[in-house]
PDB file of C-alpha atoms in Angstrom:
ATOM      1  CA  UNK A   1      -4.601   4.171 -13.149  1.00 77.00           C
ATOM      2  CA  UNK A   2      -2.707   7.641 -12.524  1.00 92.00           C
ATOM      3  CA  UNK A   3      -1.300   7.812  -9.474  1.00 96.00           C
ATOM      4  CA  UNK A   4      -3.020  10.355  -7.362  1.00 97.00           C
ATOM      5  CA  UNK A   5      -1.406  14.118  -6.615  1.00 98.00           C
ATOM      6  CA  UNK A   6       0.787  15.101  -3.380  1.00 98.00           C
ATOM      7  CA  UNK A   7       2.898  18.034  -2.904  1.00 98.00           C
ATOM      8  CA  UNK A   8       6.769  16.364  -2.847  1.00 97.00           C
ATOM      9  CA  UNK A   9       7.191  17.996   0.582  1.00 97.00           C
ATOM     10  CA  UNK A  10       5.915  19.956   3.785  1.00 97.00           C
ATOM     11  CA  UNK A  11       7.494  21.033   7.277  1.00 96.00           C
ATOM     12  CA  UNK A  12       6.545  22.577  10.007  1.00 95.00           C
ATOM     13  CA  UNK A  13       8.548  23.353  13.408  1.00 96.00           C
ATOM     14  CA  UNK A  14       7.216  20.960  16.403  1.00 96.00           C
ATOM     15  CA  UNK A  15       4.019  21.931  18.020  1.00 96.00           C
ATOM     16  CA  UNK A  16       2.723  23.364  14.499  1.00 97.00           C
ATOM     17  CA  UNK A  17       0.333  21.648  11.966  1.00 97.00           C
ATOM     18  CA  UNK A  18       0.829  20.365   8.511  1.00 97.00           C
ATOM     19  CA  UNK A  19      -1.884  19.534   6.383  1.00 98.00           C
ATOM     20  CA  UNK A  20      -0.881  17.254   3.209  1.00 98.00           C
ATOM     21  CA  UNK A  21      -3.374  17.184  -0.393  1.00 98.00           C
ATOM     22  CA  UNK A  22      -3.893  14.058  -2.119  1.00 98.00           C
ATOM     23  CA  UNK A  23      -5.524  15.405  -5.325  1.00 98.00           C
ATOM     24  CA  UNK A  24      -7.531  12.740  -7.561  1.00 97.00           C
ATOM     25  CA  UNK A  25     -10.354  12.180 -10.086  1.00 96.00           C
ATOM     26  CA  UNK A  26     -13.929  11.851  -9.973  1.00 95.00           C
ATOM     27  CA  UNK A  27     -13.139   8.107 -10.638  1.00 95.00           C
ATOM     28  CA  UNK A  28     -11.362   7.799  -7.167  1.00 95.00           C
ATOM     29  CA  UNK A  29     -10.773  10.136  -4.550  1.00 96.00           C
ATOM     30  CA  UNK A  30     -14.053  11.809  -6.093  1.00 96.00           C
ATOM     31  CA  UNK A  31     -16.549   8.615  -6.341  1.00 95.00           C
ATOM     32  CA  UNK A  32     -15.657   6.562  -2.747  1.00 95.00           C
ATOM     33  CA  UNK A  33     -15.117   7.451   0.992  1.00 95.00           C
ATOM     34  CA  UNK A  34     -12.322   5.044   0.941  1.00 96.00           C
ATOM     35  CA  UNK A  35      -9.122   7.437   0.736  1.00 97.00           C
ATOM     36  CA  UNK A  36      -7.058   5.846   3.313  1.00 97.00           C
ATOM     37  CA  UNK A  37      -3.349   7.575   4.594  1.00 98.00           C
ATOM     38  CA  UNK A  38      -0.313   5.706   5.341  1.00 98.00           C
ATOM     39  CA  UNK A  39       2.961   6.899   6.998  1.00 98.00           C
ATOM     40  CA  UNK A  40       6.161   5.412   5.976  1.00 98.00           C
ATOM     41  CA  UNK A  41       9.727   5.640   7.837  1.00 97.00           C
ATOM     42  CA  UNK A  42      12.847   4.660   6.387  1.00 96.00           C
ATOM     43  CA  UNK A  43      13.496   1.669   6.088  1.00 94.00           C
ATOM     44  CA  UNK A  44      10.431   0.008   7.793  1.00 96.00           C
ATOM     45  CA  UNK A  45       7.106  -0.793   5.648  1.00 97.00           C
ATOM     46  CA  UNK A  46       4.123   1.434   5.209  1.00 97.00           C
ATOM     47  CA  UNK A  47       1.588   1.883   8.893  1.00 97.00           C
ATOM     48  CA  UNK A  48      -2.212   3.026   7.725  1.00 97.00           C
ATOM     49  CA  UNK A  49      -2.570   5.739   9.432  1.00 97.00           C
ATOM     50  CA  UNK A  50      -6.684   6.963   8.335  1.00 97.00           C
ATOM     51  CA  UNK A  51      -8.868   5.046   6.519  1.00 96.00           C
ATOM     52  CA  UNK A  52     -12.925   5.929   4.766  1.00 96.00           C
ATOM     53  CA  UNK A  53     -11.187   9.030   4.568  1.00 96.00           C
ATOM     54  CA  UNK A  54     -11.867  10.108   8.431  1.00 97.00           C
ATOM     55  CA  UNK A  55     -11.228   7.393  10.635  1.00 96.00           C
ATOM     56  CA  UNK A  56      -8.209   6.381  12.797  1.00 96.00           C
ATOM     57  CA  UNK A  57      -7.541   2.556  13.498  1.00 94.00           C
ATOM     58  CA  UNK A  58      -6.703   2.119  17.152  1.00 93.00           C
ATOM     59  CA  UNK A  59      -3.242   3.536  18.212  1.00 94.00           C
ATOM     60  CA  UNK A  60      -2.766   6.289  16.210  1.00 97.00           C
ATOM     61  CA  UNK A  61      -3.005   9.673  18.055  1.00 96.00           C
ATOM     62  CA  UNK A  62      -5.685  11.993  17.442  1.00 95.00           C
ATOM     63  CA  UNK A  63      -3.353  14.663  16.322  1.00 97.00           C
ATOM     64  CA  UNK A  64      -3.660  12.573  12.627  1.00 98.00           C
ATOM     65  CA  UNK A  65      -7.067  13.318  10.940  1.00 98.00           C
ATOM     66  CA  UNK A  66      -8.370  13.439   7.275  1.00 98.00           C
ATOM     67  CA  UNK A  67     -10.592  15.206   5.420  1.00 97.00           C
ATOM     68  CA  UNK A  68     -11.725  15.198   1.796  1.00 97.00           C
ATOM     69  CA  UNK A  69     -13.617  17.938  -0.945  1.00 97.00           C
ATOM     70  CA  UNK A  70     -14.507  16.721  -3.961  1.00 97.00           C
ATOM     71  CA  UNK A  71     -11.713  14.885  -5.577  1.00 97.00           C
ATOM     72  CA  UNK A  72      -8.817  16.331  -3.124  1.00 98.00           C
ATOM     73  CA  UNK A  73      -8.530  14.545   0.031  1.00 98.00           C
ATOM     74  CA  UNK A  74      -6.262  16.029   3.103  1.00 98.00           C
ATOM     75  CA  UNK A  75      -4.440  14.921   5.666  1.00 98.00           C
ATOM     76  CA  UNK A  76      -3.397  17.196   8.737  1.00 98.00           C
ATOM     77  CA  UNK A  77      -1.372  16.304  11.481  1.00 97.00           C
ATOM     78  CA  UNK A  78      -1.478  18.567  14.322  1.00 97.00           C
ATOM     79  CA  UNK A  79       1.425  19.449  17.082  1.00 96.00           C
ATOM     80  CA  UNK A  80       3.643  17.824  14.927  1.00 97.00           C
ATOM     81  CA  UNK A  81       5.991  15.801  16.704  1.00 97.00           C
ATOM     82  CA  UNK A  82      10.001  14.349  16.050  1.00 96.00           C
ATOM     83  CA  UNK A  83       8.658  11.222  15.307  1.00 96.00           C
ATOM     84  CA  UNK A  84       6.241  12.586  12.503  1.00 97.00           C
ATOM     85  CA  UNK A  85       8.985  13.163  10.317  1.00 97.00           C
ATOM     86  CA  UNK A  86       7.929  10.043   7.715  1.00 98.00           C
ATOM     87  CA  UNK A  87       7.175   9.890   3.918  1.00 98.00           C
ATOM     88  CA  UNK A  88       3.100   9.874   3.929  1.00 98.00           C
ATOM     89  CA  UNK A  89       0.887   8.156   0.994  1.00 98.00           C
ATOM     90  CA  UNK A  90      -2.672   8.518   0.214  1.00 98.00           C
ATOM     91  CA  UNK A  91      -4.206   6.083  -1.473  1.00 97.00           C
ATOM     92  CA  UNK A  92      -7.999   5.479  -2.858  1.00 96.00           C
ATOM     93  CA  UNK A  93     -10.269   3.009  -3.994  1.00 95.00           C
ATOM     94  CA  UNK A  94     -10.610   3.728  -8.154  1.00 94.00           C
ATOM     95  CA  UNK A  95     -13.418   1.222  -8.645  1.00 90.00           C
ATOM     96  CA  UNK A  96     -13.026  -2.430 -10.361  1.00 88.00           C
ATOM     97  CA  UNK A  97     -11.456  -4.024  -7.559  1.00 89.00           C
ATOM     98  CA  UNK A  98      -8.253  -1.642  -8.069  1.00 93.00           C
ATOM     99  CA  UNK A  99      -6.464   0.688  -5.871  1.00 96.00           C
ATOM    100  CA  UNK A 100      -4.454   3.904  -6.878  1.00 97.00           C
ATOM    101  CA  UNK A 101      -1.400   5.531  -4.014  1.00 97.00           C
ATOM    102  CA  UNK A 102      -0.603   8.721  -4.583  1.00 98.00           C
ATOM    103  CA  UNK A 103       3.027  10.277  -5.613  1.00 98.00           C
ATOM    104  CA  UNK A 104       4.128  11.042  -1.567  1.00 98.00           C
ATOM    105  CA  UNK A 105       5.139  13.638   0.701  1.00 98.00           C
ATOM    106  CA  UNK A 106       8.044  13.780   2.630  1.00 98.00           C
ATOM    107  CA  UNK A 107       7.329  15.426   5.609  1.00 98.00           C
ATOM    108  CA  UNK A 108      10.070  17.366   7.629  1.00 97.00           C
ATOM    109  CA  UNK A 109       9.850  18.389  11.453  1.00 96.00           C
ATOM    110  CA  UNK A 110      12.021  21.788  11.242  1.00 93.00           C
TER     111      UNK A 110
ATOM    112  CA  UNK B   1       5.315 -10.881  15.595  1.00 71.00           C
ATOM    113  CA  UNK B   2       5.210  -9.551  12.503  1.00 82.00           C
ATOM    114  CA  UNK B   3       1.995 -10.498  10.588  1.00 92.00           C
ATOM    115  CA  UNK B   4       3.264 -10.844   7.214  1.00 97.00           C
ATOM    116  CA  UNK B   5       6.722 -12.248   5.927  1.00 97.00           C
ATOM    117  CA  UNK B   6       7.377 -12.067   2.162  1.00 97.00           C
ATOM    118  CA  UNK B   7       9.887 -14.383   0.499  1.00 97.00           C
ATOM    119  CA  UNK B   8      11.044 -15.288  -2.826  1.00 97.00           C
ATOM    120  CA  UNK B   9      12.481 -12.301  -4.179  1.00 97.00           C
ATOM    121  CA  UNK B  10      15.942 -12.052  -6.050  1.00 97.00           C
ATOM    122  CA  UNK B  11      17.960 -11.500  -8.994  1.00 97.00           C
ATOM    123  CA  UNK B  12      16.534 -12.568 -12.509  1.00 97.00           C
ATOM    124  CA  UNK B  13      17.278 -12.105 -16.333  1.00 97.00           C
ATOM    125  CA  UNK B  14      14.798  -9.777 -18.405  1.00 97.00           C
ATOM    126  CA  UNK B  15      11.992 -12.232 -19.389  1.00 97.00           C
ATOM    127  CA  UNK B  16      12.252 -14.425 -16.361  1.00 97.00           C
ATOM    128  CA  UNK B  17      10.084 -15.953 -13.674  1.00 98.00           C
ATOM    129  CA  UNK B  18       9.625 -15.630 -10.118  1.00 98.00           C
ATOM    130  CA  UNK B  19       7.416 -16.628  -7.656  1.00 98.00           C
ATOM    131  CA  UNK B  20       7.053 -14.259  -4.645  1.00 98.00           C
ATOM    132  CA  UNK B  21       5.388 -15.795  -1.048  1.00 98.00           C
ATOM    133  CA  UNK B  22       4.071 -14.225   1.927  1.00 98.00           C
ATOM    134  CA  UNK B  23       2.956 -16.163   4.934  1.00 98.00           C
ATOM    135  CA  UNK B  24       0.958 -14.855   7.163  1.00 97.00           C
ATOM    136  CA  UNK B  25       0.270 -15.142  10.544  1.00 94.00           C
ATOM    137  CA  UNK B  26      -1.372 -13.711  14.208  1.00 92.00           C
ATOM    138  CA  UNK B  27      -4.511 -13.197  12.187  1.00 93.00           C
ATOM    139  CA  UNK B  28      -7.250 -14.925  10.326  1.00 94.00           C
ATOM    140  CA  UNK B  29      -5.896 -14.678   7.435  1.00 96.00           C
ATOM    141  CA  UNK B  30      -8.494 -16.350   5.200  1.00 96.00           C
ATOM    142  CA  UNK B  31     -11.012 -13.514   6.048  1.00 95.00           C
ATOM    143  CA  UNK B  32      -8.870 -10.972   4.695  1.00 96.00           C
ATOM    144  CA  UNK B  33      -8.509  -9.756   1.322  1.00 96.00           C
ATOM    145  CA  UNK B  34      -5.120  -9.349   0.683  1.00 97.00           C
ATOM    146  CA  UNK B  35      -2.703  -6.940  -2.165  1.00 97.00           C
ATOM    147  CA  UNK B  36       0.692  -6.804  -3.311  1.00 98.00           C
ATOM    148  CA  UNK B  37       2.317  -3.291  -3.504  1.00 98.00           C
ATOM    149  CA  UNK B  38       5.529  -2.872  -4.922  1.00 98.00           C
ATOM    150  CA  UNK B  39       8.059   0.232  -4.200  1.00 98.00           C
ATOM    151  CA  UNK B  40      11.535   1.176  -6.352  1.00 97.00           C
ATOM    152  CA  UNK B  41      13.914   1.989  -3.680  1.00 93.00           C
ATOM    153  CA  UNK B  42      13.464   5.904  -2.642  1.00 93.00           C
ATOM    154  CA  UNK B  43      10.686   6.532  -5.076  1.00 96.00           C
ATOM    155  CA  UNK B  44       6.527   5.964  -3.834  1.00 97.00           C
ATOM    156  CA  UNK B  45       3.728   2.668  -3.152  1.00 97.00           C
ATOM    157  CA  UNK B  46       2.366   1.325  -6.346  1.00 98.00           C
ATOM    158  CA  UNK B  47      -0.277  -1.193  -6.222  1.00 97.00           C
ATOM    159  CA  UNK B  48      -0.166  -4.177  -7.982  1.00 98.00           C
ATOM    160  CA  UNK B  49      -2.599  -6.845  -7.376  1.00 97.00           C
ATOM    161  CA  UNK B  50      -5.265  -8.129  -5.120  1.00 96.00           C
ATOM    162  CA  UNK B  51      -7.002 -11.065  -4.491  1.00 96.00           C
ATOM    163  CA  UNK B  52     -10.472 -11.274  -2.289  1.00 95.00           C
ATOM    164  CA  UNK B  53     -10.922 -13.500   1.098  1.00 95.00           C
ATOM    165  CA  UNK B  54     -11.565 -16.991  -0.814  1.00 95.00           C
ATOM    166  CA  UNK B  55      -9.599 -16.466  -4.016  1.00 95.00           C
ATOM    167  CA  UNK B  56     -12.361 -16.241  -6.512  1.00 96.00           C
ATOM    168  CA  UNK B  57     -11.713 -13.114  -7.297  1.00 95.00           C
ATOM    169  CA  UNK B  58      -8.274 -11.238  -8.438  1.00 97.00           C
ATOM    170  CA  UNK B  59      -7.406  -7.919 -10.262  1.00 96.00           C
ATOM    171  CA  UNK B  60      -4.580  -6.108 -11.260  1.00 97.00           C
ATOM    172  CA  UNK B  61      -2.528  -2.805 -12.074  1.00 96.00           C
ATOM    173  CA  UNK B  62      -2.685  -2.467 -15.770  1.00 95.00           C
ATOM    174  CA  UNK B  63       1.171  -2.584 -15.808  1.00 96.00           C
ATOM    175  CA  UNK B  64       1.440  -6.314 -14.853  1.00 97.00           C
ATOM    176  CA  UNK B  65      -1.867  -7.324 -15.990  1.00 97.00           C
ATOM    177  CA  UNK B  66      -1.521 -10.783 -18.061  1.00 97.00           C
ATOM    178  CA  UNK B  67       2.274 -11.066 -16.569  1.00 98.00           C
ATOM    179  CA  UNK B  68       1.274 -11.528 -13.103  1.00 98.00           C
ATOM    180  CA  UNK B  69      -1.289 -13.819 -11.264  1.00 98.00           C
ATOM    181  CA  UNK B  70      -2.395 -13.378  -7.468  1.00 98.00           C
ATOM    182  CA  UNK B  71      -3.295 -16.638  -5.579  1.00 98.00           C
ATOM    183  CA  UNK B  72      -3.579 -18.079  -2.347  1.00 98.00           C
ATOM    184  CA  UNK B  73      -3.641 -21.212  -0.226  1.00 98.00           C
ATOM    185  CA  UNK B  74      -5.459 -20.164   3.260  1.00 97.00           C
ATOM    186  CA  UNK B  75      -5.167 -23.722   4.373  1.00 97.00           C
ATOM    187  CA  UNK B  76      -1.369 -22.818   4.347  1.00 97.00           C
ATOM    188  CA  UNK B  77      -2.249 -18.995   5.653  1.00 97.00           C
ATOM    189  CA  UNK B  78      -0.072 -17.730   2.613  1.00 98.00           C
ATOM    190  CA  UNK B  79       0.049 -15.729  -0.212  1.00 98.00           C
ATOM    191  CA  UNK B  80       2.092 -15.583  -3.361  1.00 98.00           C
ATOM    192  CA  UNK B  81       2.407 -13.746  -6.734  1.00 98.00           C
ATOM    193  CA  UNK B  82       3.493 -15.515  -9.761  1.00 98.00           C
ATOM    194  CA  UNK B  83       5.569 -13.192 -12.260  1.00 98.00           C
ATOM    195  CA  UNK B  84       6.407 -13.996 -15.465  1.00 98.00           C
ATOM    196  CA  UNK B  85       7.893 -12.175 -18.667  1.00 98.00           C
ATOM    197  CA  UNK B  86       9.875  -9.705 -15.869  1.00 98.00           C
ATOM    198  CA  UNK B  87      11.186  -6.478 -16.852  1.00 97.00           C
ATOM    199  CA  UNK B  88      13.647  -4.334 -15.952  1.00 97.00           C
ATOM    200  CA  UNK B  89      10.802  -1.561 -14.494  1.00 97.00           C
ATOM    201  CA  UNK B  90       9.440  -4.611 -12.312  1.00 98.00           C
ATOM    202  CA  UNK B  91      12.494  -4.129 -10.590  1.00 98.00           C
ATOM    203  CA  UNK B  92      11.205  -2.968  -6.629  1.00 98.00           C
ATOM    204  CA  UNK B  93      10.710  -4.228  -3.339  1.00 98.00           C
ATOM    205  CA  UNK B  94       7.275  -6.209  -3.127  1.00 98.00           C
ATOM    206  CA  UNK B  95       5.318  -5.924   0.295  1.00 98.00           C
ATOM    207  CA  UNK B  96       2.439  -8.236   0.841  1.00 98.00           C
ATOM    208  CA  UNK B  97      -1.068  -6.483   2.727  1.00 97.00           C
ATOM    209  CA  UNK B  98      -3.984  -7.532   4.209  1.00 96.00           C
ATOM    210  CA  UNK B  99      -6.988  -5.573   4.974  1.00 94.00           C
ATOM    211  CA  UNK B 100     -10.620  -7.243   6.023  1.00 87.00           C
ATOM    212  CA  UNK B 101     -12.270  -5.184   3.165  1.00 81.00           C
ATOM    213  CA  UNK B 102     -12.011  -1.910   1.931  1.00 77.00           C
ATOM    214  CA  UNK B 103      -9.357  -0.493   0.730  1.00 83.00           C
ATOM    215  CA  UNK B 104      -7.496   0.116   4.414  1.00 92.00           C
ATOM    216  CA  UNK B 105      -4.362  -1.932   4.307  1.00 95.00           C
ATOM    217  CA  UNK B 106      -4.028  -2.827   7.950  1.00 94.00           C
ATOM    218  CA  UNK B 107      -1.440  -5.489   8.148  1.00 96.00           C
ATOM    219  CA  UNK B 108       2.313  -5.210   6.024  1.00 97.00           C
ATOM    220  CA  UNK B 109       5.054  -7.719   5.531  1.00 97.00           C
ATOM    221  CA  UNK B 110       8.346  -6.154   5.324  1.00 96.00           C
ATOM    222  CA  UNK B 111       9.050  -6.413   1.396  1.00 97.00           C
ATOM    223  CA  UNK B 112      11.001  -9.162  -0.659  1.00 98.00           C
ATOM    224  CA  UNK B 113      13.242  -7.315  -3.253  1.00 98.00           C
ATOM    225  CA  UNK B 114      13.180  -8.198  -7.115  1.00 98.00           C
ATOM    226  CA  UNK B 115      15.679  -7.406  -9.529  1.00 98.00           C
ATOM    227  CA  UNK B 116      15.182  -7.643 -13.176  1.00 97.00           C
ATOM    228  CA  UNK B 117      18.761  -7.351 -14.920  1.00 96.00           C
ATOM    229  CA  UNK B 118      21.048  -9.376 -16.932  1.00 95.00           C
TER     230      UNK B 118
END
């Protein structure tokens, strides 16, 4: 139960994309379609963000999406915004029942 | 309304007990599968349990495994998480989640903080 890979940081100025790795095993991000992001803001408690990798649950903007290859799963968020300044998690199913986050990525809006 | 409020946490002595709730409500809660996930203060989510719609089913991280025991009461619509033998690394603040299946964790409480220190 390793937590799964992210880079400790990213920017980008506003109007720019980021795009954020969440780097696993075979055993996780590797074997399911259920890598699922979260963004978190100071303070406040984790908001799922994507989920089976791809999808967005209603009222997150389409500027989030996710992708995965092999076992490395990606988040991008396009025309970044202010407000997208936030620590982001992956996280991924790793079979028995168990879940894995990974290590997070603070995310800065230059 | 917020979904999920956790309660229970505090200040305990190496070795001690606590018993974390979360009660739950705005949603059916007994058709979701719910998780603990705890968090040390600035550093990232770690999960720690979960426990499927009915209860019948529970597992954990392998850090709290045999410590720790998930259960629920969905005639009360809450949650809780039983701790025992607590360490100083259990020390973190505990956020109850819900998600109807997968591993999507749609609904968060706000966290209940633990502290393991004499």
């Amino acid at each position: 139960q390793s937590a799964l890979t992210q880079p400790p940081s990213a920017s980008g100025s506003p109007g720019q994309s980021v795009t954020i790795s969440c780097t696993g095993t075979s055993s996780d991000v590797g074997g399911y379609n259920y890598v699922s992001w979260y963004q978190q803001h100071p303070g406040k408690a984790p908001k799922l963000m994507i989920y089976e990798v791809t999808k967005r649950p209603s009222g997150v903007p389409d500027r989030f999406s996710g992708s995965k290859s092999g076992n490395t799963a990606s988040l991008t968020v396009s025309g970044l915004q202010a407000e997208d300044e936030a620590d982001y998690y992956c996280s991924s199913y790793a079979g028995s029942n168990n879940l894995v986050f990974g290590t997070g990525t603070k995310v800065t809006v230059l | 309304e917020v979904p999920l409020v956790e309660s229970g946490g505090g200040l305990v002595q190496p070795g001690g007990s606590l018993r974390l709730s979360c009660a739950a409500s705005g949603f059916t809660f007994s058709s979701y599968y719910m998780h603990w996930v705890r968090q040390v203060p600035g550093k990232g989510l770690v999960w720690v349990s979960r426990i499927n719609s009915d209860g019948s089913s529970t597992s954990y991280a392998d850090s709290v495994k045999g410590r720790f025991t998930i259960s629920r009461d969905n005639a009360e619509n809450t949650l809780y998480l039983q701790m025992n033998s607590l360490r100083a690394e259990d020390t973190a603040l505990y956020y109850c989640a819900g998600t109807r299946g997968g591993s999507n964790l749609v609904y968060w409480g706000q966290g209940t903080l633990v502290t393991v220190s004499s």
